[in-house]
Short mmCIF file of C-alpha atoms and ligand atoms in Angstrom, two decimals:
data_model
loop_
_atom_site.label_atom_id
_atom_site.label_comp_id
_atom_site.label_asym_id
_atom_site.label_seq_id
_atom_site.Cartn_x
_atom_site.Cartn_y
_atom_site.Cartn_z
CA MET A 278 85.16 65.80 109.84
CA GLN A 279 82.89 68.62 110.82
CA ASN A 280 80.08 67.69 113.16
CA ARG A 281 76.62 68.15 111.62
CA CYS A 282 75.71 70.65 114.34
CA ASP A 283 78.86 72.72 113.67
CA ARG A 284 78.38 72.79 109.93
CA LYS A 285 77.47 76.15 108.44
CA GLN A 286 74.16 76.27 106.70
CA ASP A 287 74.26 77.87 103.30
CA ASN A 288 72.79 81.28 104.15
CA LEU A 289 74.11 84.82 103.94
CA ILE A 290 73.43 86.70 107.18
CA LEU A 291 73.45 90.51 107.35
CA ILE A 292 74.26 92.15 110.67
CA GLY A 293 74.87 95.78 111.60
CA PHE A 294 73.44 98.83 113.29
CA MET A 295 69.95 100.20 112.69
CA GLY A 296 69.90 102.10 109.40
CA SER A 297 72.95 100.32 107.96
CA GLY A 298 70.79 99.02 105.10
CA LYS A 299 70.48 95.34 106.05
CA THR A 300 67.01 95.05 104.53
CA THR A 301 67.62 96.99 101.31
CA VAL A 302 70.99 95.31 100.72
CA GLY A 303 69.40 91.95 101.55
CA ILE A 304 66.72 92.48 98.93
CA LYS A 305 69.38 93.49 96.40
CA LEU A 306 71.43 90.35 97.19
CA SER A 307 68.29 88.26 96.93
CA TYR A 308 67.79 89.59 93.39
CA LEU A 309 71.44 89.14 92.37
CA LEU A 310 71.78 85.63 93.82
CA LYS A 311 68.20 84.53 93.09
CA ARG A 312 67.74 83.44 96.67
CA PRO A 313 64.77 84.21 98.94
CA PHE A 314 65.15 87.02 101.46
CA ALA A 315 63.93 87.01 105.08
CA ASP A 316 64.21 89.51 107.91
CA THR A 317 64.03 88.50 111.59
CA ASP A 318 62.30 91.71 112.76
CA GLN A 319 59.55 91.09 110.21
CA MET A 320 59.32 87.40 111.21
CA ILE A 321 58.95 88.35 114.88
CA GLU A 322 56.25 90.89 114.03
CA ASP A 323 54.43 88.23 111.99
CA ARG A 324 54.74 85.61 114.75
CA GLU A 325 53.58 87.95 117.47
CA GLY A 326 51.03 89.88 115.45
CA LYS A 327 52.53 93.08 116.92
CA LYS A 328 54.98 95.76 115.88
CA ILE A 329 58.46 95.69 117.45
CA SER A 330 57.74 99.06 119.07
CA THR A 331 54.65 97.57 120.75
CA ILE A 332 56.63 94.56 122.01
CA PHE A 333 59.26 96.91 123.49
CA ALA A 334 56.58 99.12 125.06
CA THR A 335 54.41 96.36 126.54
CA GLU A 336 56.86 93.53 127.29
CA GLY A 337 60.24 95.25 127.42
CA GLU A 338 63.51 94.83 125.55
CA ASN A 339 64.49 91.59 127.29
CA SER A 340 61.34 89.84 126.16
CA PHE A 341 62.04 91.00 122.59
CA ARG A 342 65.59 89.60 122.88
CA ASP A 343 64.16 86.24 124.03
CA LYS A 344 61.96 86.18 120.92
CA GLU A 345 65.02 86.90 118.74
CA THR A 346 66.92 83.98 120.29
CA ALA A 347 63.95 81.60 119.98
CA LEU A 348 63.54 82.53 116.32
CA LEU A 349 67.24 81.99 115.54
CA GLN A 350 67.09 78.59 117.23
CA ASP A 351 64.13 77.65 115.03
CA LEU A 352 65.88 78.93 111.91
CA THR A 353 68.93 76.72 112.50
CA HIS A 354 66.58 73.78 111.86
CA SER A 355 65.00 75.16 108.73
CA LEU A 356 66.81 78.00 106.98
CA GLN A 357 68.76 77.01 103.87
CA GLY A 358 69.93 78.97 100.84
CA ARG A 359 68.54 82.32 102.03
CA ILE A 360 69.59 85.88 102.56
CA LEU A 361 68.72 86.79 106.15
CA SER A 362 68.89 90.19 107.81
CA VAL A 363 68.72 90.37 111.59
CA GLY A 364 67.89 93.20 114.01
CA GLY A 365 70.73 95.51 115.00
CA GLY A 366 70.89 94.17 118.57
CA THR A 367 70.76 90.46 117.76
CA VAL A 368 74.53 90.05 118.12
CA LEU A 369 74.46 91.30 121.72
CA ARG A 370 73.81 87.82 123.10
CA GLU A 371 76.70 85.42 122.76
CA GLU A 372 74.23 82.58 122.22
CA ASN A 373 72.87 84.44 119.19
CA ARG A 374 76.36 84.97 117.77
CA VAL A 375 76.94 81.22 117.89
CA LEU A 376 73.59 80.59 116.18
CA LEU A 377 74.36 83.16 113.46
CA LYS A 378 77.67 81.44 112.66
CA GLN A 379 75.85 78.13 112.40
CA LEU A 380 73.35 79.67 110.03
CA GLY A 381 75.89 80.84 107.48
CA THR A 382 78.35 83.49 106.37
CA VAL A 383 77.96 86.58 108.55
CA VAL A 384 78.34 89.96 106.84
CA TYR A 385 78.72 93.16 108.87
CA LEU A 386 77.48 96.42 107.31
CA ARG A 387 79.73 98.95 109.05
CA ILE A 388 78.35 102.50 109.26
CA ARG A 389 79.33 105.82 110.85
CA PRO A 390 77.00 107.31 113.51
CA GLU A 391 76.42 110.49 111.47
CA THR A 392 75.20 108.42 108.52
CA VAL A 393 72.80 106.51 110.76
CA TYR A 394 71.49 109.80 112.11
CA GLU A 395 70.96 111.25 108.63
CA ARG A 396 69.16 108.10 107.49
CA LEU A 397 66.96 107.65 110.56
CA LYS A 398 66.12 111.15 111.79
CA GLY A 399 62.35 111.35 112.04
CA ASP A 400 61.99 107.55 112.12
CA SER A 401 59.58 106.42 114.83
CA THR A 402 59.89 102.65 114.43
CA ARG A 403 63.15 102.17 116.41
CA PRO A 404 62.26 102.30 120.12
CA LEU A 405 65.91 102.62 121.19
CA LEU A 406 66.27 105.91 119.29
CA GLN A 407 63.15 107.66 120.61
CA CYS A 408 64.98 110.11 122.88
CA GLU A 409 66.02 113.76 123.24
CA ASP A 410 69.38 113.37 121.54
CA PRO A 411 69.30 110.48 119.05
CA LEU A 412 72.77 111.22 117.59
CA ARG A 413 74.33 110.90 121.03
CA ARG A 414 72.41 107.65 121.61
CA ILE A 415 73.54 106.29 118.25
CA ARG A 416 77.17 107.13 119.12
CA GLU A 417 76.89 105.45 122.52
CA LEU A 418 75.25 102.31 121.17
CA LEU A 419 77.67 102.03 118.25
CA GLU A 420 80.63 102.47 120.55
CA ALA A 421 79.33 99.70 122.79
CA ARG A 422 78.52 97.40 119.88
CA SER A 423 81.23 97.93 117.26
CA ALA A 424 83.67 95.34 118.59
CA ILE A 425 80.83 92.83 118.93
CA TYR A 426 79.77 93.29 115.30
CA GLU A 427 83.40 92.94 114.14
CA ASP A 428 83.86 89.80 116.19
CA ALA A 429 80.63 88.23 114.96
CA ALA A 430 81.39 88.79 111.26
CA ASP A 431 83.17 86.78 108.58
CA ILE A 432 83.16 89.77 106.19
CA ALA A 433 82.71 93.54 106.78
CA VAL A 434 81.80 96.28 104.32
CA ASP A 435 81.86 100.07 104.96
CA VAL A 436 78.52 101.33 103.70
CA ASP A 437 78.87 105.13 104.09
CA GLY A 438 78.47 106.83 100.72
CA LEU A 439 77.49 103.62 98.92
CA ASP A 440 74.08 102.67 97.55
CA SER A 441 72.59 99.24 98.19
CA GLU A 442 73.75 97.84 94.86
CA GLU A 443 77.36 98.95 95.49
CA VAL A 444 77.26 97.37 98.94
CA ALA A 445 75.85 94.12 97.53
CA VAL A 446 78.55 93.97 94.85
CA GLN A 447 81.28 94.56 97.47
CA ILE A 448 79.87 91.79 99.66
CA LEU A 449 79.94 89.33 96.78
CA ALA A 450 83.50 90.34 95.82
CA LYS A 451 84.72 89.97 99.41
CA ARG A 452 82.98 86.63 99.75
CA ARG A 453 84.71 85.37 96.63
CA GLY A 454 88.04 86.83 97.81
CA ALA A 455 87.68 85.02 101.13
CA GLY A 456 86.80 81.80 99.34
CA ILE A 457 83.57 81.44 101.35
C1 LIG B 209 67.33 97.07 117.37
C2 LIG B 209 67.27 97.13 116.00
C3 LIG B 209 66.01 96.99 115.26
C4 LIG B 209 65.00 96.16 116.04
C5 LIG B 209 64.83 96.72 117.42
C6 LIG B 209 66.14 96.76 118.21
C7 LIG B 209 68.64 97.25 118.04
O1 LIG B 209 66.25 96.37 114.00
O2 LIG B 209 65.41 94.81 116.11
O3 LIG B 209 64.29 98.00 117.31
O4 LIG B 209 68.77 96.90 119.23
O5 LIG B 209 69.58 97.74 117.38
P1 LIG B 209 66.95 97.12 112.74
O6 LIG B 209 68.43 97.01 112.96
O7 LIG B 209 66.51 96.30 111.58
O8 LIG B 209 66.46 98.51 112.70
#
């Protein structure tokens, strides 16, 4: 029998790079499945009373990562029956990947760097992309992270060229197909 601590909680977790549509797809899934939606970046901003960009600028990325881990630990005690999207770098810590699997079915929104660039050019809310050559940065980060996203996921969907509804429908079909 599965240990209580190993048991998956009944949530759908969206992971993937910045701009992959985790929030918009999450809201769409929330509507289709009639389940509440939550987003960890938003929860951290609410907890801290500060924007993510301010946390990065004043406390640094590592402190932000600690807040992500602390939040996931709290959610494993409370989150049930939700759609949850998490920040693009959450999967970087192995500890977080274990927590995500405990929380539920993990869905990776796979995206090409050029699509991220098109979607996020001009965006000022992602501190990691505020640089001279954002496309190059996106390519580097995606190259470093792709295998980690794949490894962390139960299901993956290619989102390039799809709208949020099409992505949501594919997720639900793949989930059914995988019997999850
Ligand atoms: C980050 C992604 C952001 C946010 C922070 C760091 C990352 O979230 O958590 O800026 O490391 O990829 P989104 O993926 O929701 O943009």
